Amino acid sequence: MNTRERALGAFTGLALGDALGMPTQSMSREQIAAHYGPVRTLLDAVPEQPIAPSLPAGSVTDDTEQAVLVARLLIEGGGRIDPMVFAKALLDWEADMVRRNLSDLLGPSTKRALQLLESGTPPEEAGRYGTTNGAAMRITPVAIATPPGLDVLLDAVVAASGLTHNTSLGIAGAAAVAAAVSAGIEGADLPAALDHAEQAAAAGARRGHWSAGGDIAARLRWVRGWVRGMDVPELADAVAEVVGTSVAAQESVVAAFALAEALGDRPVEALALAAELGGDTDTIAAMCGAVLGAQHGLSGLPADLVATVRRVSHLDLGPVVDGLLDLRSSAQRSAR
């Protein structure tokens, strides 16, 4: 399997996970069971969906849309994202959501950071309160564009995340996802990619303002050992009831990796289970999808589901991935 196949798998896995979790986001496990039953495929959102009521099956959410935005800015900036350009792009994206009568708006950390920036706070300080998963959910393009060497990768993660999530938790979560995806694209198997994620989370936590909360690297190490060998019902209870599925990075990022560890050879089952857990289902499934997509490649994802997401959400990720891989090749040449 070549690098492009794995990179396409990562970005497409993100979108597929996002679309699987779209109908259930911000709902409880009980509400999901009552409205949908078991999630086995892409579903239309019910009218009672609090964020995306009645959206058709295959629709993506902010996770994919903001990842595509980051990818575009990376390519246009030759591998660098100007903080002020990023801020404007995020605000323009939210304004477009409002025009489309959607409630999928900027997350709390991103919103607060942009408000601070507008009030005159320097870009490097605006994200000092960002502890949610917003940086982790949109970091996959950075992972595709950047080789897995830890120092270079962390520099890229901080550059892309610091404006909104310049905290130990925000950067650790984004670093974990980026490291697993980048290592997978480079050819690392799943255990090695997840080991790299632990190392990146530990190092990334030292790059941002300290914030209270369970250490993500330590929680990744614990959860990988704990869920290994669990059957699916036990795994669902463990993630939903103990790990947590909120927007907090130390919950949702760890939840995504728990599913990747336990169901790494069954990517669609992992993403469908994420959609059933309640809470931030679309983001958990998107992050897990990116990690497992890098492992299985585009051909390892179900072609019918991928085709539906592409058609319904008007996604053409090939040119975007090619642009990001050009940046990756340039970074690799520079490192020689």
PDB file of N, CA and C in Angstrom, residues 10-26 51-52 59-71 86 90 93 97 104-107 132-141 177 246-247 252-253 256 279-290 313 315 317:
ATOM      1  N   ALA A  10      -6.812   8.089   5.407  1.00  0.00           N
ATOM      2  CA  ALA A  10      -6.919   8.880   6.631  1.00  0.00           C
ATOM      3  C   ALA A  10      -7.961   9.981   6.495  1.00  0.00           C
ATOM      4  N   PHE A  11      -7.894  10.768   5.410  1.00  0.00           N
ATOM      5  CA  PHE A  11      -8.832  11.885   5.257  1.00  0.00           C
ATOM      6  C   PHE A  11     -10.241  11.349   4.997  1.00  0.00           C
ATOM      7  N   THR A  12     -10.350  10.293   4.202  1.00  0.00           N
ATOM      8  CA  THR A  12     -11.665   9.714   3.931  1.00  0.00           C
ATOM      9  C   THR A  12     -12.228   9.036   5.174  1.00  0.00           C
ATOM     10  N   GLY A  13     -11.369   8.381   5.955  1.00  0.00           N
ATOM     11  CA  GLY A  13     -11.826   7.775   7.206  1.00  0.00           C
ATOM     12  C   GLY A  13     -12.363   8.816   8.165  1.00  0.00           C
ATOM     13  N   LEU A  14     -11.721   9.973   8.209  1.00  0.00           N
ATOM     14  CA  LEU A  14     -12.222  11.071   9.021  1.00  0.00           C
ATOM     15  C   LEU A  14     -13.638  11.447   8.585  1.00  0.00           C
ATOM     16  N   ALA A  15     -13.815  11.640   7.280  1.00  0.00           N
ATOM     17  CA  ALA A  15     -15.122  12.050   6.762  1.00  0.00           C
ATOM     18  C   ALA A  15     -16.179  10.969   6.980  1.00  0.00           C
ATOM     19  N   LEU A  16     -15.805   9.710   6.789  1.00  0.00           N
ATOM     20  CA  LEU A  16     -16.757   8.621   6.976  1.00  0.00           C
ATOM     21  C   LEU A  16     -17.187   8.526   8.443  1.00  0.00           C
ATOM     22  N   GLY A  17     -16.211   8.603   9.359  1.00  0.00           N
ATOM     23  CA  GLY A  17     -16.559   8.585  10.777  1.00  0.00           C
ATOM     24  C   GLY A  17     -17.452   9.760  11.149  1.00  0.00           C
ATOM     25  N   ASP A  18     -17.125  10.926  10.644  1.00  0.00           N
ATOM     26  CA  ASP A  18     -17.919  12.125  10.887  1.00  0.00           C
ATOM     27  C   ASP A  18     -19.365  11.923  10.434  1.00  0.00           C
ATOM     28  N   ALA A  19     -19.535  11.388   9.221  1.00  0.00           N
ATOM     29  CA  ALA A  19     -20.880  11.184   8.675  1.00  0.00           C
ATOM     30  C   ALA A  19     -21.645  10.108   9.449  1.00  0.00           C
ATOM     31  N   LEU A  20     -20.960   9.063   9.901  1.00  0.00           N
ATOM     32  CA  LEU A  20     -21.628   8.043  10.705  1.00  0.00           C
ATOM     33  C   LEU A  20     -22.101   8.611  12.041  1.00  0.00           C
ATOM     34  N   GLY A  21     -21.311   9.524  12.606  1.00  0.00           N
ATOM     35  CA  GLY A  21     -21.674  10.117  13.891  1.00  0.00           C
ATOM     36  C   GLY A  21     -22.588  11.313  13.791  1.00  0.00           C
ATOM     37  N   MET A  22     -22.764  11.869  12.583  1.00  0.00           N
ATOM     38  CA  MET A  22     -23.600  13.058  12.414  1.00  0.00           C
ATOM     39  C   MET A  22     -24.998  12.910  13.006  1.00  0.00           C
ATOM     40  N   PRO A  23     -25.741  11.822  12.742  1.00  0.00           N
ATOM     41  CA  PRO A  23     -27.125  11.769  13.222  1.00  0.00           C
ATOM     42  C   PRO A  23     -27.262  11.653  14.737  1.00  0.00           C
ATOM     43  N   THR A  24     -26.187  11.252  15.420  1.00  0.00           N
ATOM     44  CA  THR A  24     -26.281  10.955  16.850  1.00  0.00           C
ATOM     45  C   THR A  24     -25.552  11.964  17.724  1.00  0.00           C
ATOM     46  N   GLN A  25     -24.876  12.950  17.139  1.00  0.00           N
ATOM     47  CA  GLN A  25     -24.051  13.878  17.920  1.00  0.00           C
ATOM     48  C   GLN A  25     -24.896  14.623  18.960  1.00  0.00           C
ATOM     49  N   SER A  26     -24.305  14.775  20.141  1.00  0.00           N
ATOM     50  CA  SER A  26     -24.922  15.504  21.260  1.00  0.00           C
ATOM     51  C   SER A  26     -26.197  14.850  21.783  1.00  0.00           C
ATOM     52  N   ILE A  51     -28.334  19.166  16.689  1.00  0.00           N
ATOM     53  CA  ILE A  51     -27.348  19.953  15.946  1.00  0.00           C
ATOM     54  C   ILE A  51     -27.642  19.958  14.457  1.00  0.00           C
ATOM     55  N   ALA A  52     -28.031  18.822  13.932  1.00  0.00           N
ATOM     56  CA  ALA A  52     -28.201  18.668  12.484  1.00  0.00           C
ATOM     57  C   ALA A  52     -29.538  18.010  12.171  1.00  0.00           C
ATOM     58  N   SER A  59     -24.066  13.109   5.236  1.00  0.00           N
ATOM     59  CA  SER A  59     -23.661  14.496   5.476  1.00  0.00           C
ATOM     60  C   SER A  59     -22.542  14.538   6.510  1.00  0.00           C
ATOM     61  N   VAL A  60     -21.540  15.364   6.249  1.00  0.00           N
ATOM     62  CA  VAL A  60     -20.471  15.570   7.220  1.00  0.00           C
ATOM     63  C   VAL A  60     -20.777  16.815   8.052  1.00  0.00           C
ATOM     64  N   THR A  61     -19.967  17.025   9.094  1.00  0.00           N
ATOM     65  CA  THR A  61     -20.185  18.135  10.019  1.00  0.00           C
ATOM     66  C   THR A  61     -18.933  19.007  10.081  1.00  0.00           C
ATOM     67  N   ASP A  62     -18.820  19.744  11.175  1.00  0.00           N
ATOM     68  CA  ASP A  62     -17.698  20.668  11.334  1.00  0.00           C
ATOM     69  C   ASP A  62     -16.351  19.962  11.320  1.00  0.00           C
ATOM     70  N   ASP A  63     -16.306  18.697  11.748  1.00  0.00           N
ATOM     71  CA  ASP A  63     -15.024  17.983  11.797  1.00  0.00           C
ATOM     72  C   ASP A  63     -14.372  17.928  10.413  1.00  0.00           C
ATOM     73  N   THR A  64     -15.126  17.479   9.433  1.00  0.00           N
ATOM     74  CA  THR A  64     -14.593  17.373   8.075  1.00  0.00           C
ATOM     75  C   THR A  64     -14.447  18.746   7.441  1.00  0.00           C
ATOM     76  N   GLU A  65     -15.437  19.595   7.614  1.00  0.00           N
ATOM     77  CA  GLU A  65     -15.398  20.906   6.959  1.00  0.00           C
ATOM     78  C   GLU A  65     -14.221  21.738   7.456  1.00  0.00           C
ATOM     79  N   GLN A  66     -13.956  21.704   8.770  1.00  0.00           N
ATOM     80  CA  GLN A  66     -12.815  22.461   9.276  1.00  0.00           C
ATOM     81  C   GLN A  66     -11.492  21.799   8.920  1.00  0.00           C
ATOM     82  N   ALA A  67     -11.464  20.483   8.806  1.00  0.00           N
ATOM     83  CA  ALA A  67     -10.242  19.813   8.350  1.00  0.00           C
ATOM     84  C   ALA A  67      -9.923  20.205   6.913  1.00  0.00           C
ATOM     85  N   VAL A  68     -10.932  20.281   6.063  1.00  0.00           N
ATOM     86  CA  VAL A  68     -10.719  20.722   4.681  1.00  0.00           C
ATOM     87  C   VAL A  68     -10.245  22.169   4.660  1.00  0.00           C
ATOM     88  N   LEU A  69     -10.803  22.999   5.543  1.00  0.00           N
ATOM     89  CA  LEU A  69     -10.366  24.401   5.640  1.00  0.00           C
ATOM     90  C   LEU A  69      -8.882  24.467   6.013  1.00  0.00           C
ATOM     91  N   VAL A  70      -8.482  23.694   7.017  1.00  0.00           N
ATOM     92  CA  VAL A  70      -7.067  23.663   7.416  1.00  0.00           C
ATOM     93  C   VAL A  70      -6.193  23.193   6.265  1.00  0.00           C
ATOM     94  N   ALA A  71      -6.633  22.171   5.565  1.00  0.00           N
ATOM     95  CA  ALA A  71      -5.860  21.658   4.430  1.00  0.00           C
ATOM     96  C   ALA A  71      -5.661  22.743   3.379  1.00  0.00           C
ATOM     97  N   PHE A  86      -6.221  32.326   9.495  1.00  0.00           N
ATOM     98  CA  PHE A  86      -6.954  31.199  10.066  1.00  0.00           C
ATOM     99  C   PHE A  86      -8.192  31.691  10.814  1.00  0.00           C
ATOM    100  N   LEU A  90     -12.093  30.760   9.909  1.00  0.00           N
ATOM    101  CA  LEU A  90     -13.006  30.103  10.843  1.00  0.00           C
ATOM    102  C   LEU A  90     -14.285  30.909  11.027  1.00  0.00           C
ATOM    103  N   TRP A  93     -16.363  30.548   7.989  1.00  0.00           N
ATOM    104  CA  TRP A  93     -17.005  29.228   7.983  1.00  0.00           C
ATOM    105  C   TRP A  93     -18.255  29.244   8.856  1.00  0.00           C
ATOM    106  N   MET A  97     -22.312  28.598   8.042  1.00  0.00           N
ATOM    107  CA  MET A  97     -23.205  27.682   8.753  1.00  0.00           C
ATOM    108  C   MET A  97     -24.509  28.380   9.132  1.00  0.00           C
ATOM    109  N   ASP A 104     -24.269  23.779  13.620  1.00  0.00           N
ATOM    110  CA  ASP A 104     -22.917  23.248  13.759  1.00  0.00           C
ATOM    111  C   ASP A 104     -21.934  24.410  13.712  1.00  0.00           C
ATOM    112  N   LEU A 105     -21.775  25.115  14.836  1.00  0.00           N
ATOM    113  CA  LEU A 105     -20.989  26.335  14.871  1.00  0.00           C
ATOM    114  C   LEU A 105     -19.637  26.069  15.545  1.00  0.00           C
ATOM    115  N   LEU A 106     -18.846  27.118  15.703  1.00  0.00           N
ATOM    116  CA  LEU A 106     -17.529  26.975  16.314  1.00  0.00           C
ATOM    117  C   LEU A 106     -17.658  26.458  17.742  1.00  0.00           C
ATOM    118  N   GLY A 107     -16.713  25.608  18.134  1.00  0.00           N
ATOM    119  CA  GLY A 107     -16.723  25.060  19.481  1.00  0.00           C
ATOM    120  C   GLY A 107     -16.353  26.105  20.516  1.00  0.00           C
ATOM    121  N   THR A 132     -10.550  21.738  24.725  1.00  0.00           N
ATOM    122  CA  THR A 132     -11.470  20.797  24.091  1.00  0.00           C
ATOM    123  C   THR A 132     -10.797  20.106  22.911  1.00  0.00           C
ATOM    124  N   ASN A 133     -11.577  19.377  22.123  1.00  0.00           N
ATOM    125  CA  ASN A 133     -11.019  18.550  21.053  1.00  0.00           C
ATOM    126  C   ASN A 133     -10.991  19.227  19.684  1.00  0.00           C
ATOM    127  N   GLY A 134     -11.244  20.535  19.642  1.00  0.00           N
ATOM    128  CA  GLY A 134     -11.324  21.211  18.349  1.00  0.00           C
ATOM    129  C   GLY A 134     -10.054  21.120  17.523  1.00  0.00           C
ATOM    130  N   ALA A 135      -8.893  21.236  18.176  1.00  0.00           N
ATOM    131  CA  ALA A 135      -7.635  21.125  17.426  1.00  0.00           C
ATOM    132  C   ALA A 135      -7.415  19.699  16.948  1.00  0.00           C
ATOM    133  N   ALA A 136      -7.742  18.723  17.799  1.00  0.00           N
ATOM    134  CA  ALA A 136      -7.543  17.312  17.432  1.00  0.00           C
ATOM    135  C   ALA A 136      -8.448  16.894  16.282  1.00  0.00           C
ATOM    136  N   MET A 137      -9.661  17.437  16.232  1.00  0.00           N
ATOM    137  CA  MET A 137     -10.609  16.986  15.203  1.00  0.00           C
ATOM    138  C   MET A 137     -10.187  17.444  13.812  1.00  0.00           C
ATOM    139  N   ARG A 138      -9.434  18.559  13.722  1.00  0.00           N
ATOM    140  CA  ARG A 138      -9.075  19.106  12.408  1.00  0.00           C
ATOM    141  C   ARG A 138      -7.577  18.998  12.111  1.00  0.00           C
ATOM    142  N   ILE A 139      -6.851  18.142  12.853  1.00  0.00           N
ATOM    143  CA  ILE A 139      -5.392  18.073  12.708  1.00  0.00           C
ATOM    144  C   ILE A 139      -4.944  17.117  11.616  1.00  0.00           C
ATOM    145  N   THR A 140      -5.816  16.278  11.084  1.00  0.00           N
ATOM    146  CA  THR A 140      -5.402  15.268  10.108  1.00  0.00           C
ATOM    147  C   THR A 140      -4.664  15.852   8.898  1.00  0.00           C
ATOM    148  N   PRO A 141      -5.070  16.985   8.323  1.00  0.00           N
ATOM    149  CA  PRO A 141      -4.287  17.539   7.204  1.00  0.00           C
ATOM    150  C   PRO A 141      -2.841  17.843   7.592  1.00  0.00           C
ATOM    151  N   VAL A 177      -3.399  12.487  17.841  1.00  0.00           N
ATOM    152  CA  VAL A 177      -4.053  12.131  16.583  1.00  0.00           C
ATOM    153  C   VAL A 177      -3.081  12.314  15.418  1.00  0.00           C
ATOM    154  N   SER A 246     -17.364  13.417  26.104  1.00  0.00           N
ATOM    155  CA  SER A 246     -17.634  14.850  25.984  1.00  0.00           C
ATOM    156  C   SER A 246     -16.623  15.504  25.051  1.00  0.00           C
ATOM    157  N   VAL A 247     -16.762  16.817  24.848  1.00  0.00           N
ATOM    158  CA  VAL A 247     -15.818  17.550  23.995  1.00  0.00           C
ATOM    159  C   VAL A 247     -14.464  17.749  24.664  1.00  0.00           C
ATOM    160  N   SER A 252     -12.720  12.630  24.817  1.00  0.00           N
ATOM    161  CA  SER A 252     -13.041  12.210  23.451  1.00  0.00           C
ATOM    162  C   SER A 252     -11.834  11.689  22.685  1.00  0.00           C
ATOM    163  N   VAL A 253     -10.676  12.301  22.848  1.00  0.00           N
ATOM    164  CA  VAL A 253      -9.487  11.797  22.156  1.00  0.00           C
ATOM    165  C   VAL A 253      -9.151  10.401  22.667  1.00  0.00           C
ATOM    166  N   ALA A 256     -11.546   7.833  21.256  1.00  0.00           N
ATOM    167  CA  ALA A 256     -11.231   7.464  19.873  1.00  0.00           C
ATOM    168  C   ALA A 256     -10.111   6.430  19.824  1.00  0.00           C
ATOM    169  N   GLY A 279     -22.899  11.644  23.257  1.00  0.00           N
ATOM    170  CA  GLY A 279     -21.932  12.725  23.407  1.00  0.00           C
ATOM    171  C   GLY A 279     -21.405  13.204  22.073  1.00  0.00           C
ATOM    172  N   ASP A 280     -20.095  13.437  22.001  1.00  0.00           N
ATOM    173  CA  ASP A 280     -19.487  14.012  20.799  1.00  0.00           C
ATOM    174  C   ASP A 280     -19.165  12.899  19.805  1.00  0.00           C
ATOM    175  N   THR A 281     -20.199  12.217  19.355  1.00  0.00           N
ATOM    176  CA  THR A 281     -20.033  11.010  18.556  1.00  0.00           C
ATOM    177  C   THR A 281     -19.353  11.266  17.221  1.00  0.00           C
ATOM    178  N   ASP A 282     -19.704  12.378  16.555  1.00  0.00           N
ATOM    179  CA  ASP A 282     -19.130  12.630  15.236  1.00  0.00           C
ATOM    180  C   ASP A 282     -17.634  12.879  15.323  1.00  0.00           C
ATOM    181  N   THR A 283     -17.195  13.593  16.357  1.00  0.00           N
ATOM    182  CA  THR A 283     -15.765  13.891  16.494  1.00  0.00           C
ATOM    183  C   THR A 283     -14.980  12.653  16.910  1.00  0.00           C
ATOM    184  N   ILE A 284     -15.513  11.865  17.826  1.00  0.00           N
ATOM    185  CA  ILE A 284     -14.834  10.623  18.227  1.00  0.00           C
ATOM    186  C   ILE A 284     -14.686   9.702  17.022  1.00  0.00           C
ATOM    187  N   ALA A 285     -15.754   9.549  16.251  1.00  0.00           N
ATOM    188  CA  ALA A 285     -15.690   8.684  15.070  1.00  0.00           C
ATOM    189  C   ALA A 285     -14.755   9.253  14.018  1.00  0.00           C
ATOM    190  N   ALA A 286     -14.726  10.583  13.868  1.00  0.00           N
ATOM    191  CA  ALA A 286     -13.849  11.199  12.875  1.00  0.00           C
ATOM    192  C   ALA A 286     -12.374  10.975  13.223  1.00  0.00           C
ATOM    193  N   MET A 287     -12.016  11.184  14.496  1.00  0.00           N
ATOM    194  CA  MET A 287     -10.624  10.983  14.900  1.00  0.00           C
ATOM    195  C   MET A 287     -10.223   9.522  14.772  1.00  0.00           C
ATOM    196  N   CYS A 288     -11.093   8.627  15.222  1.00  0.00           N
ATOM    197  CA  CYS A 288     -10.819   7.194  15.078  1.00  0.00           C
ATOM    198  C   CYS A 288     -10.714   6.819  13.603  1.00  0.00           C
ATOM    199  N   GLY A 289     -11.588   7.401  12.771  1.00  0.00           N
ATOM    200  CA  GLY A 289     -11.563   7.116  11.339  1.00  0.00           C
ATOM    201  C   GLY A 289     -10.278   7.538  10.674  1.00  0.00           C
ATOM    202  N   ALA A 290      -9.732   8.681  11.095  1.00  0.00           N
ATOM    203  CA  ALA A 290      -8.466   9.137  10.524  1.00  0.00           C
ATOM    204  C   ALA A 290      -7.328   8.185  10.882  1.00  0.00           C
ATOM    205  N   SER A 313     -21.999  15.010   0.453  1.00  0.00           N
ATOM    206  CA  SER A 313     -21.254  16.132   1.026  1.00  0.00           C
ATOM    207  C   SER A 313     -20.353  16.849   0.025  1.00  0.00           C
ATOM    208  N   LEU A 315     -17.645  16.027  -1.634  1.00  0.00           N
ATOM    209  CA  LEU A 315     -16.237  15.946  -1.249  1.00  0.00           C
ATOM    210  C   LEU A 315     -15.395  15.362  -2.372  1.00  0.00           C
ATOM    211  N   LEU A 317     -11.542  14.671  -2.177  1.00  0.00           N
ATOM    212  CA  LEU A 317     -10.364  14.799  -1.329  1.00  0.00           C
ATOM    213  C   LEU A 317      -9.062  14.482  -2.052  1.00  0.00           C
TER     214      LEU A 317
END
